[in-house]
Coordinates of C-alpha atoms (C1' of nucleotides) in Angstrom, one line a residue:
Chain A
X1 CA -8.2 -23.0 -1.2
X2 CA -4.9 -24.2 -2.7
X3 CA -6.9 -27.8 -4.7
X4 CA -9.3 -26.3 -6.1
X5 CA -7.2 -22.5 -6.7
X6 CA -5.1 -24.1 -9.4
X7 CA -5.5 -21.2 -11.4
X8 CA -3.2 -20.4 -14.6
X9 CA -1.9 -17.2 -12.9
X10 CA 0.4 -15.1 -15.8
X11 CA 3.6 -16.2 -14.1
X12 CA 3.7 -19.7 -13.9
X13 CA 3.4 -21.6 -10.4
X14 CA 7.0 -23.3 -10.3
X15 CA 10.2 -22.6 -11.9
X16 CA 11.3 -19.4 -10.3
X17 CA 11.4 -18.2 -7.0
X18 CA 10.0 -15.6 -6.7
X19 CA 6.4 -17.2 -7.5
X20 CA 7.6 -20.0 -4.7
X21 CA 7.9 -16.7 -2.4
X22 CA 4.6 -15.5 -3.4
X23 CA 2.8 -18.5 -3.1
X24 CA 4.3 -19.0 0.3
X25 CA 2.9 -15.7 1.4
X26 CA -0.2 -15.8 -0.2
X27 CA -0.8 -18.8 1.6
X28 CA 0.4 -17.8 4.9
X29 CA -2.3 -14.8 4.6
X30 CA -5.0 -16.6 3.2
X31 CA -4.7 -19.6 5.8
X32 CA -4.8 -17.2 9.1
X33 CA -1.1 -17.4 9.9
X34 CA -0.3 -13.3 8.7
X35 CA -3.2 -11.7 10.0
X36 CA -4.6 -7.9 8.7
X37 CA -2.5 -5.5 9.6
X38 CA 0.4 -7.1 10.0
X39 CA 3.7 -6.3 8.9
X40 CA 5.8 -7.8 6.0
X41 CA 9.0 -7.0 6.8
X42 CA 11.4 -7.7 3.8
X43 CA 14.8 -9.0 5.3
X44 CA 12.7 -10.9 7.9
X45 CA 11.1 -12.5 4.9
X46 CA 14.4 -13.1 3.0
X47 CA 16.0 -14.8 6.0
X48 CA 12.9 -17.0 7.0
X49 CA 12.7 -18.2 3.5
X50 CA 16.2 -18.4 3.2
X51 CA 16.8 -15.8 0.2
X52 CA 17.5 -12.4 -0.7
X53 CA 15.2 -9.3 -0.6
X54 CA 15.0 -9.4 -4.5
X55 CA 12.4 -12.0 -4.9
X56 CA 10.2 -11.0 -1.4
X57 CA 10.2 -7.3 -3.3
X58 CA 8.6 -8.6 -6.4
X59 CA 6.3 -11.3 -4.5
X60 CA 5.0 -8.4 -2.3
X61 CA 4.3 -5.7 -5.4
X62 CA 2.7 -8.9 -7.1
X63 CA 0.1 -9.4 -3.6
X64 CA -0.3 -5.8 -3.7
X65 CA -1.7 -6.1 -7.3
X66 CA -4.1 -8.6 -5.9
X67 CA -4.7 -6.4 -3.0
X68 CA -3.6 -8.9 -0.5
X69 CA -0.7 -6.7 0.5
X70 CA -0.6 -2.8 0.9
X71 CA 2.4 -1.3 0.6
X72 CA 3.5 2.8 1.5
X73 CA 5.8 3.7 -0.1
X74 CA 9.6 3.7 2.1
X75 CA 7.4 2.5 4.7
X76 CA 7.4 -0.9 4.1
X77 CA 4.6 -3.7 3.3
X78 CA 1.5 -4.5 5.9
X79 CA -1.3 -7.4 5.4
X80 CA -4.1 -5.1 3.8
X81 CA -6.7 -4.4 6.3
X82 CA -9.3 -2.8 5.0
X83 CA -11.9 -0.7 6.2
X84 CA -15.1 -1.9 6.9
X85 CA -16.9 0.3 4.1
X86 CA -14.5 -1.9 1.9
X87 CA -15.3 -5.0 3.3
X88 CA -18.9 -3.9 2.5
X89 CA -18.0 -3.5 -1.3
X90 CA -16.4 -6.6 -1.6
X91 CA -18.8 -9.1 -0.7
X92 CA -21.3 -6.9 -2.5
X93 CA -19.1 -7.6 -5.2
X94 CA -18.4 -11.5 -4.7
X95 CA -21.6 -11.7 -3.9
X96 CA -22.7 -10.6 -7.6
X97 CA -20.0 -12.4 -9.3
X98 CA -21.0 -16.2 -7.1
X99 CA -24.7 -15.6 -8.6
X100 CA -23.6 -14.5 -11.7
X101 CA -21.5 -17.9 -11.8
X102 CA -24.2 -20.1 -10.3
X103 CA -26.5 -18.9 -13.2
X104 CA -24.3 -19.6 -16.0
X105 CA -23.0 -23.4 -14.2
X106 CA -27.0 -23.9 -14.3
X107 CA -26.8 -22.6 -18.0
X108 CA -23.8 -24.8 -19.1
X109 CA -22.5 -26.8 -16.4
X110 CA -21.1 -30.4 -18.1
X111 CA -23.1 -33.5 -16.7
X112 CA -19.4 -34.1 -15.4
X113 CA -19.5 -31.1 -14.1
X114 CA -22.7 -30.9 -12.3
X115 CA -21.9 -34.2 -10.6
X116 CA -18.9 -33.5 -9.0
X117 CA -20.8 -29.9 -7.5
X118 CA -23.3 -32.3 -6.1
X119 CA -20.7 -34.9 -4.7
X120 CA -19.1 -31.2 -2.9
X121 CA -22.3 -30.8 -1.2
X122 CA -22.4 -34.1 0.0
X123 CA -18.9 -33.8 1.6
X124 CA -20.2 -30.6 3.0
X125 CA -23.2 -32.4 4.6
X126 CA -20.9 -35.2 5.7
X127 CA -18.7 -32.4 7.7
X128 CA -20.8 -30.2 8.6
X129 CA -21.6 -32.8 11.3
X130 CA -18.2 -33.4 12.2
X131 CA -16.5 -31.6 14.7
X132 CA -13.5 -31.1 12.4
X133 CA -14.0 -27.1 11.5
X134 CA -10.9 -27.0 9.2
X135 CA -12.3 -30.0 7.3
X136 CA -15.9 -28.3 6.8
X137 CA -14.2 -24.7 5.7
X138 CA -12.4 -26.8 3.3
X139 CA -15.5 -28.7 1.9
X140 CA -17.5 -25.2 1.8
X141 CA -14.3 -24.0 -0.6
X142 CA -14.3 -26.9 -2.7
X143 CA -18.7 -26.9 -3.4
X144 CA -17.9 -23.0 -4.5
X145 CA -15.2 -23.6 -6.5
X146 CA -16.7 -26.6 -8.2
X147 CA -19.5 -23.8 -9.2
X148 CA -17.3 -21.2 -10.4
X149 CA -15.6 -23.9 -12.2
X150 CA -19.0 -25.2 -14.0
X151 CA -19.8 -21.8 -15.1
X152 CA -17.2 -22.4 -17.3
X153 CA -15.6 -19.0 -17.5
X154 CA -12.1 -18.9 -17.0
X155 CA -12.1 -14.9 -16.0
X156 CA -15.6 -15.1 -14.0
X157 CA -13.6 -17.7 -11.5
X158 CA -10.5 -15.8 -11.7
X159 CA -12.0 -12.9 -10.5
X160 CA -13.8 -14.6 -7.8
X161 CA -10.7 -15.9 -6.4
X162 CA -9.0 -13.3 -6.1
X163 CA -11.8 -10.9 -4.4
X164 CA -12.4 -13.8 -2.1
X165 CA -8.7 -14.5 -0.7
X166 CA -8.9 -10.9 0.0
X167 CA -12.0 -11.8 2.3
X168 CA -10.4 -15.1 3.6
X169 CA -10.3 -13.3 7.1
X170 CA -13.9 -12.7 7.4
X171 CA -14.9 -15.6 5.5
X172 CA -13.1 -17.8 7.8
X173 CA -14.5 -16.1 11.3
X174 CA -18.0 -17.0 10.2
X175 CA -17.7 -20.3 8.5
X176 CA -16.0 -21.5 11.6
X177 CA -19.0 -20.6 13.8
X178 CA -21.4 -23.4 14.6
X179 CA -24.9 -22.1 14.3
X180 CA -24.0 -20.8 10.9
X181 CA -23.6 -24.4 9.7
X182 CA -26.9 -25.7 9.7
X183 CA -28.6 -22.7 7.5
X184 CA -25.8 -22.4 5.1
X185 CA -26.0 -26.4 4.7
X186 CA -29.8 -25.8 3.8
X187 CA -28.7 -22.7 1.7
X188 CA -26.3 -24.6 -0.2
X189 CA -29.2 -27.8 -0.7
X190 CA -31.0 -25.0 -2.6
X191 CA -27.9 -23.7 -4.3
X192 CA -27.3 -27.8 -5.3
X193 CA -31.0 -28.4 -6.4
X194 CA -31.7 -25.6 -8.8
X195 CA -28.4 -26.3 -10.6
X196 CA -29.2 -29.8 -10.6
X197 CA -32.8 -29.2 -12.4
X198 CA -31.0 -26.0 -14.2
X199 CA -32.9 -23.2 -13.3
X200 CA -30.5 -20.4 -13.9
X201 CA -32.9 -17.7 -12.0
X202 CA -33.1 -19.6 -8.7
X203 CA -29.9 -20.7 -8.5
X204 CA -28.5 -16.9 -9.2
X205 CA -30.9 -15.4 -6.4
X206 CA -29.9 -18.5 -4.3
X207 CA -26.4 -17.9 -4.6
X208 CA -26.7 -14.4 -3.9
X209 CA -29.0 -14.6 -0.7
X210 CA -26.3 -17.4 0.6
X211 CA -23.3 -14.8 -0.1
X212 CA -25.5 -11.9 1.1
X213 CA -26.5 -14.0 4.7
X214 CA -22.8 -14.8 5.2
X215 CA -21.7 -11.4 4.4
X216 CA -24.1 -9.7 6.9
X217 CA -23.2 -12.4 9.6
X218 CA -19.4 -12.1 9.0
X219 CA -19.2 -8.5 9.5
X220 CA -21.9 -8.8 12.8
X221 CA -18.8 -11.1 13.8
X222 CA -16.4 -9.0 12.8
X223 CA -17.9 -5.7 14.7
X224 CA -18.0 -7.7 17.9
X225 CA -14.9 -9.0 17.8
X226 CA -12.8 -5.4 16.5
X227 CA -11.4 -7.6 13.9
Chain B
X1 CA -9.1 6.6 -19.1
X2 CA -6.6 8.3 -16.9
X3 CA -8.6 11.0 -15.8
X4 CA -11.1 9.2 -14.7
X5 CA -8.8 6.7 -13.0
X6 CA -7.5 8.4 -10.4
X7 CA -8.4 4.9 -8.8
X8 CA -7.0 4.2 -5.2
X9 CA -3.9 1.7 -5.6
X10 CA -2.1 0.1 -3.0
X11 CA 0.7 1.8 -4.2
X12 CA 1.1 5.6 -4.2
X13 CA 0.8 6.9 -7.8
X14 CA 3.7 9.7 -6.6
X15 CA 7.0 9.5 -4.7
X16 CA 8.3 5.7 -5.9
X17 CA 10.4 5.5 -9.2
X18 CA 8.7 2.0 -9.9
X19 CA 5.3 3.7 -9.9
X20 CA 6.1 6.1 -12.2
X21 CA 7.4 3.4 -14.7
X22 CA 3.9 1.3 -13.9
X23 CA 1.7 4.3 -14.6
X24 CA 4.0 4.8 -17.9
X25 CA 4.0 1.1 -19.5
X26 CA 0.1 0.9 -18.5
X27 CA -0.7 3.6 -20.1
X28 CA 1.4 2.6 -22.8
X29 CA -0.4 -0.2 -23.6
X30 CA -4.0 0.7 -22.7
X31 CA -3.6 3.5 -25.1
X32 CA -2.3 1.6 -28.0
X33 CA 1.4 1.8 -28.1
X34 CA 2.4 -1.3 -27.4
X35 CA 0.3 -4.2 -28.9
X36 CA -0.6 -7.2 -27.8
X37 CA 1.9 -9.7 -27.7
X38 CA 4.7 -7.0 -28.3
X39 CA 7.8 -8.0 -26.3
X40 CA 8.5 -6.0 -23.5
X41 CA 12.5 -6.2 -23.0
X42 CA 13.3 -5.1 -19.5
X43 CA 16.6 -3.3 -20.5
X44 CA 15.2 -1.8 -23.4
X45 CA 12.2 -0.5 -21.1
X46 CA 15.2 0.6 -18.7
X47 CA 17.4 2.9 -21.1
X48 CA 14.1 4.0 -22.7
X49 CA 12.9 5.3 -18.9
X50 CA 16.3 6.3 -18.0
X51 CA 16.1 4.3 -14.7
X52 CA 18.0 1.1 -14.1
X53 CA 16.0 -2.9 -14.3
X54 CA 15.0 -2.7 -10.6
X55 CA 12.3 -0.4 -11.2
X56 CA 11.1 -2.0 -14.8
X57 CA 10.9 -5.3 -13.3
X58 CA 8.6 -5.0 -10.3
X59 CA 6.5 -2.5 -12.6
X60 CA 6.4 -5.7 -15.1
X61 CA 5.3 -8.2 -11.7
X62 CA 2.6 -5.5 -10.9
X63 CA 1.0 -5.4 -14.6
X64 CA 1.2 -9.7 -14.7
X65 CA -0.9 -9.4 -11.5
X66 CA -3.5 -7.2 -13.7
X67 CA -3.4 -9.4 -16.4
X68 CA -2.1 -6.7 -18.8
X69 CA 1.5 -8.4 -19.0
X70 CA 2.2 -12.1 -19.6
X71 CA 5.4 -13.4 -18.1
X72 CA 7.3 -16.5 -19.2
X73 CA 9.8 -17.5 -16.5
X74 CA 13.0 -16.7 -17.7
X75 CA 11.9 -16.0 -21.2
X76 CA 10.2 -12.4 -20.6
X77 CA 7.6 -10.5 -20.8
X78 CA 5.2 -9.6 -23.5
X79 CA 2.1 -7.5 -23.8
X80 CA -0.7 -10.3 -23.0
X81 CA -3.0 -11.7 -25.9
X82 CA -5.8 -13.4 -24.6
X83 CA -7.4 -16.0 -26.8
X84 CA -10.8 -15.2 -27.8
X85 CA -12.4 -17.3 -25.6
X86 CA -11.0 -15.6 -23.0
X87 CA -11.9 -12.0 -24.7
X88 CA -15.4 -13.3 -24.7
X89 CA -15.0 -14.4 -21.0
X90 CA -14.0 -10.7 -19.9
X91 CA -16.0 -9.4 -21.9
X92 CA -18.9 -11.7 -20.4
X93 CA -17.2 -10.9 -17.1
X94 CA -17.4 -6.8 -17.2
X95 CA -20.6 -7.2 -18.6
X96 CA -22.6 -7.8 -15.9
X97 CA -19.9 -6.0 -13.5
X98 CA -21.3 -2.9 -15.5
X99 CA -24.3 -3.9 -15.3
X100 CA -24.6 -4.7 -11.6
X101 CA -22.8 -0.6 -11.2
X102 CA -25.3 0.6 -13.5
X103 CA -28.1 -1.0 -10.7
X104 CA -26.5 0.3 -8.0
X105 CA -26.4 3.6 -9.3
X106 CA -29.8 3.9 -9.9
X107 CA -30.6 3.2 -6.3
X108 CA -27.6 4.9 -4.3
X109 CA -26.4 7.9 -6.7
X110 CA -26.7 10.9 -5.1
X111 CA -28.3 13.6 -7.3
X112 CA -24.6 15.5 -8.1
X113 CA -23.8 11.9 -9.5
X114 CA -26.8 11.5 -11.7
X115 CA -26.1 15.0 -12.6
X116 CA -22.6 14.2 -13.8
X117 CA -24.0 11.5 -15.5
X118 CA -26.2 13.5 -17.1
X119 CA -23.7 15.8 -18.5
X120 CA -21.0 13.3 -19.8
X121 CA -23.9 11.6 -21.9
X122 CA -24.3 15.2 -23.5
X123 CA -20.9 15.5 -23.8
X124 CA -21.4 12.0 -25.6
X125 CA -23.8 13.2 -27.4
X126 CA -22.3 16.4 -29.0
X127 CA -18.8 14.3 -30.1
X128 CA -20.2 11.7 -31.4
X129 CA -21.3 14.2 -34.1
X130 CA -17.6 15.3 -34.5
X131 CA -14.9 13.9 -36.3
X132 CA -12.2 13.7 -33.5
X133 CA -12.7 9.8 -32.5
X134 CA -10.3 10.0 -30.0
X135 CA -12.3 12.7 -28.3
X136 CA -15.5 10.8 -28.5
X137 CA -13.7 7.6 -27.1
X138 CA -12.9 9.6 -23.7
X139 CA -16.3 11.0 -23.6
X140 CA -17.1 7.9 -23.5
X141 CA -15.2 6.3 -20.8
X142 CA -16.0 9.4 -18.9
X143 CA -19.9 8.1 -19.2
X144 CA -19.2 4.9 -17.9
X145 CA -16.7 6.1 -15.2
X146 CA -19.1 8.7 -13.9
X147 CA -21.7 5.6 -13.4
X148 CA -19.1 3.0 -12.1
X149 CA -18.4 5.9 -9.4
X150 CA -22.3 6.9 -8.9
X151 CA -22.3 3.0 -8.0
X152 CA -20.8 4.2 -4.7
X153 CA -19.0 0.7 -4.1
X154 CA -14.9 1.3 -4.4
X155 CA -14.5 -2.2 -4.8
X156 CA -16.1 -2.6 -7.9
X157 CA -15.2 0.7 -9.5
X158 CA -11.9 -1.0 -9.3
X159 CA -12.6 -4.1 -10.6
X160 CA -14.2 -3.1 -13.6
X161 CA -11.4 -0.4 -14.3
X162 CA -9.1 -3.6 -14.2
X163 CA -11.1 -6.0 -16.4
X164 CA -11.6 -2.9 -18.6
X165 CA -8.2 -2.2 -18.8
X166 CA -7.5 -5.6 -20.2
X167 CA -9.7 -5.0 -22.9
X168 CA -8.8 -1.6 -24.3
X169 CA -7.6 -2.6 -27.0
X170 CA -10.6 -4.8 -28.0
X171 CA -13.1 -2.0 -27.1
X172 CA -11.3 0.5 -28.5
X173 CA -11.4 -0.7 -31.8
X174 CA -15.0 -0.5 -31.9
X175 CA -15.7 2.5 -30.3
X176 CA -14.1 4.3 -32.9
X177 CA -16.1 2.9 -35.5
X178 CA -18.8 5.6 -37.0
X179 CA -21.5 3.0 -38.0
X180 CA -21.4 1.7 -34.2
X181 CA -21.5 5.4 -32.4
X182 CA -25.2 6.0 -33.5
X183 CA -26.5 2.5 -32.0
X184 CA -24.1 3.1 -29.2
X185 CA -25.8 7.2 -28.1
X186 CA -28.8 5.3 -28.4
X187 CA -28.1 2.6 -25.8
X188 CA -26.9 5.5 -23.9
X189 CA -29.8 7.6 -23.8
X190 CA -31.6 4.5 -22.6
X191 CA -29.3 3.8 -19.7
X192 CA -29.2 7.7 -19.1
X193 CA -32.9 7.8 -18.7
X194 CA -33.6 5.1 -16.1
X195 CA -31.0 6.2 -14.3
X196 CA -32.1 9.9 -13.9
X197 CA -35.4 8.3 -13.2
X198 CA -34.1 5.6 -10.1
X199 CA -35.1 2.4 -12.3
X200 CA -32.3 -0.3 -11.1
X201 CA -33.9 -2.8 -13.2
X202 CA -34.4 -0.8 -16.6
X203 CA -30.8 0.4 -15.8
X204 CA -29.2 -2.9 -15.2
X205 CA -30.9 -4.9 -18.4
X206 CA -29.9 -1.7 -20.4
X207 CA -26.3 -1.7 -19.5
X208 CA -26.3 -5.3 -19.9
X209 CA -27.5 -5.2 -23.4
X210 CA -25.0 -2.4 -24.2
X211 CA -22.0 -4.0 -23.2
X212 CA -23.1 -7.2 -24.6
X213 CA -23.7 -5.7 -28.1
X214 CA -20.2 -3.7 -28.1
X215 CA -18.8 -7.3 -26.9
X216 CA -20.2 -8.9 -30.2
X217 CA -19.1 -5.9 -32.5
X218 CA -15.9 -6.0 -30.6
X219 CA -15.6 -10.3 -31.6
X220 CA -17.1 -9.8 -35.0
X221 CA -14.5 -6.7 -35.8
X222 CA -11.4 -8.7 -34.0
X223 CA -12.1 -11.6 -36.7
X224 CA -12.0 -10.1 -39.4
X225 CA -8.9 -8.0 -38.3
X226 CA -7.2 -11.3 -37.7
X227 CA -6.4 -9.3 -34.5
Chain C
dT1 C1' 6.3 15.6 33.3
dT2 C1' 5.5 16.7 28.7
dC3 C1' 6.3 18.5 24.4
dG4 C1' 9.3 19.6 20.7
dT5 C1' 13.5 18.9 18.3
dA6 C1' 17.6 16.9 16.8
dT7 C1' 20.2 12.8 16.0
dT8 C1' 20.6 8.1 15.2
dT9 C1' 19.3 3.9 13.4
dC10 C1' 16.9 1.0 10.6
dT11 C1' 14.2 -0.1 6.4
dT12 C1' 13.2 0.6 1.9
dG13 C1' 14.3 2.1 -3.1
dT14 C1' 17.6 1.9 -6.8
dA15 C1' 21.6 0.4 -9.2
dT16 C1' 24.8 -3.0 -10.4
dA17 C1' 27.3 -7.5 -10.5
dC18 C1' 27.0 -12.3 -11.2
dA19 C1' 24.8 -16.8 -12.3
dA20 C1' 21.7 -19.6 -14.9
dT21 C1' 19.0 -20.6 -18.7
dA22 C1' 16.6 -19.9 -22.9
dA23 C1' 16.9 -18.3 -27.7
dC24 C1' 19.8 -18.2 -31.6
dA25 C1' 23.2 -19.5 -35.0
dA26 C1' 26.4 -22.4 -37.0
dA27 C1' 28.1 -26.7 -38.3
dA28 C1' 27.7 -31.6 -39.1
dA29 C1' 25.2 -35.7 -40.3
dT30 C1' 21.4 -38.1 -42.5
Chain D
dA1 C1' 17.7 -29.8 -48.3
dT2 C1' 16.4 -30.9 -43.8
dT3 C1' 17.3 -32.1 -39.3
dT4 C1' 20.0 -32.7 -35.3
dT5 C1' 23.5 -31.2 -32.4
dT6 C1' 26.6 -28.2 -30.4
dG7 C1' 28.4 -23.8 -29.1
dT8 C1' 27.6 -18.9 -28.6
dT9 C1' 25.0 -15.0 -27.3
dA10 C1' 21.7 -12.5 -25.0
dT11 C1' 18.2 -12.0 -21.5
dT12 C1' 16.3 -13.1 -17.4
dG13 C1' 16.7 -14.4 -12.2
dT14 C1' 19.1 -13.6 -7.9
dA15 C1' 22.2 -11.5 -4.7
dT16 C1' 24.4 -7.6 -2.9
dA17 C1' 26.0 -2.7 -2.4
dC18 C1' 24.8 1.8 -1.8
dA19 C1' 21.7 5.9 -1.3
dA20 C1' 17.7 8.1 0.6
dG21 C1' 14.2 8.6 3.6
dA22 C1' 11.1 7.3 7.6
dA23 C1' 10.7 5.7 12.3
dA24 C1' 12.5 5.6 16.8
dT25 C1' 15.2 7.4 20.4
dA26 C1' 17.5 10.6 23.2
dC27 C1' 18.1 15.1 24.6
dG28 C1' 16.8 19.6 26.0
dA29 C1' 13.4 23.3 27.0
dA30 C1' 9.1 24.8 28.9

DNA sequence: TTCGTATTTCTTGTATACAATAACAAAAAT
DNA sequence: ATTTTTGTTATTGTATACAAGAAATACGAA
């Protein structure tokens, strides 16, 4: 997520910090290592990353804007793990927003642009061979962001970011899984074709079908596993 | 918009001294009285709310995370004033987040919903004969509140109170021009009706349209305002 | 043993002190 | 007069100290 999530957040990326902090965190829940439900314990943060509690405070209030982070109050700061239902919601919502962005890409999308989403999906082919699972989540992230990118609305790929690092968890579960490889590959050939010829209608309902499909297989996963 | 925004934050609206100062600059600037780009001096905010800069500050963090506050490292905090292509982006952005609840709610409402529906657009209805535009403008977020909850998905309730929230000052504006409040009742009655009678699609394109056209009132008005 | 209660400890919330840097102003040079 | 440079001021960023409350533990009673 970190290429392609280069995104011009209000408090810029270096300089201070307390965005270091929050970067560091973000990533650390995003990439697996804090998992949902876990707690964020403030002077265990402030040793490990060798400051005081003053910046881990303001990184964790900023993640708990995003809803990465929920915090009670004089109780202290978990990983947000939300319910089910709410899981439901959000890749209902992603869901709309990835079609929504596929259609405008296939509106708009620069010949520059359109090129590089097609030279994703080729990566994406390449890996989804390879045994390399990491590699292949990777690829997946880079073909979506390249999409989001091409719709060429700043705040439309904003959003999507940030409702999707708040699904990381779940996305990662199912992307990881071997069987799901091969459809989404063929899903995403669809997504690639209809942007390439520009047909905003089949590449919304294509987008959304993917989304949809790896929604209702990542929470499948999730119930069997208790995640 | 507060009434109807009783939304679910990560953060306890009660109890914390920081939340209380959140809820207060929020409102200040959703409401009006602070414009964008007004400077937002975090001692000045602190003698004002009688507490000390701990509080102010991660209230500030929390509102960059929204969007509603721009931060320059080490040079403060300001009120944020998108560009206007990224007015048109949010605008595009709740757009079809509105319009995507408004499709949901046709299918999922239960009937108290559509009846609370039902009742804001009268209430719509009977003040947008009055003279009190500020009363008219919270009937009419009431309206669209009632329908983002009817949507029965918490997850993007929340994300178009956000976007929204960025762009009260744009869409309020508008709303409380008289010319506008006639075309506006109209849309509503449209949206209104294929709700109350289950028709996703009718609902959707209907919503669609009415957001859009406020979005290109909002632009055109903005313009000329220099604002 | 188990439940309830009281006490203790530990973590968070808030205030303040200090350090660093950006904005501002004044003065000098072109 | 304008621009550059330098010094001053003011505001933010970070660390720490203290207060308040929640969680954990130990103790006592049933």
């Amino acid at each position: 997520m970190s290429t392609i999530d280069a995104k011009k957040d209000n408090t810029r990326p270096t300089g201070t910090l307390g965005a270091l902090v929050e970067a560091q965190i973000e990533q650390d829940i995003v990439e697996g290592r804090f998992l949902p439900g876990d707690r964020l314990d403030e002077e265990n943060l402030a040793t490990r990353l060798s400051t005081s509690r003053t910046p881990i405070r303001e990184a964790l209030r900023k993640l708990a804007a995003n809803g990465l982070v929920t915090i009670r109050p004089r109780s202290g700061a978990t990983v947000s793990r939300p319910s089910l239902a709410l899981v439901i919601d959000l890749f209902e919502v992603v869901s709309e927003l990835e079609a929504f962005a596929a259609r405008l890409a296939a509106q708009r999308a620069t010949d520059t642009q359109l090129a590089a989403i097609q030279i994703a999906h080729e990566d994406c082919e390449r890996l989804s061979q390879s045994s390399d699972a990491g590699a292949y989540f990777n690829a997946n992230l880079v073909f979506h962001g390249a999409i989001w990118s091409a719709s060429n609305n700043v705040m439309l790929a904003e959003q999507i970011g940030t409702v999707n690092k708040r699904l990381a968890p779940y996305r990662r579960q199912i992307t990881f899984h071997p069987t799901r490889k091969q459809d989404s590959q063929s899903e995403h050939s669809q997504i690639a074709n209809a942007l390439a010829n520009r047909k905003p209608d089949v590449a919304e309902k294509a987008m959304r079908d993917h989304v949809m499909i790896l929604s209702d297989d990542a929470l499948q996963l999730a119930r069997t596993l208790r995640l």
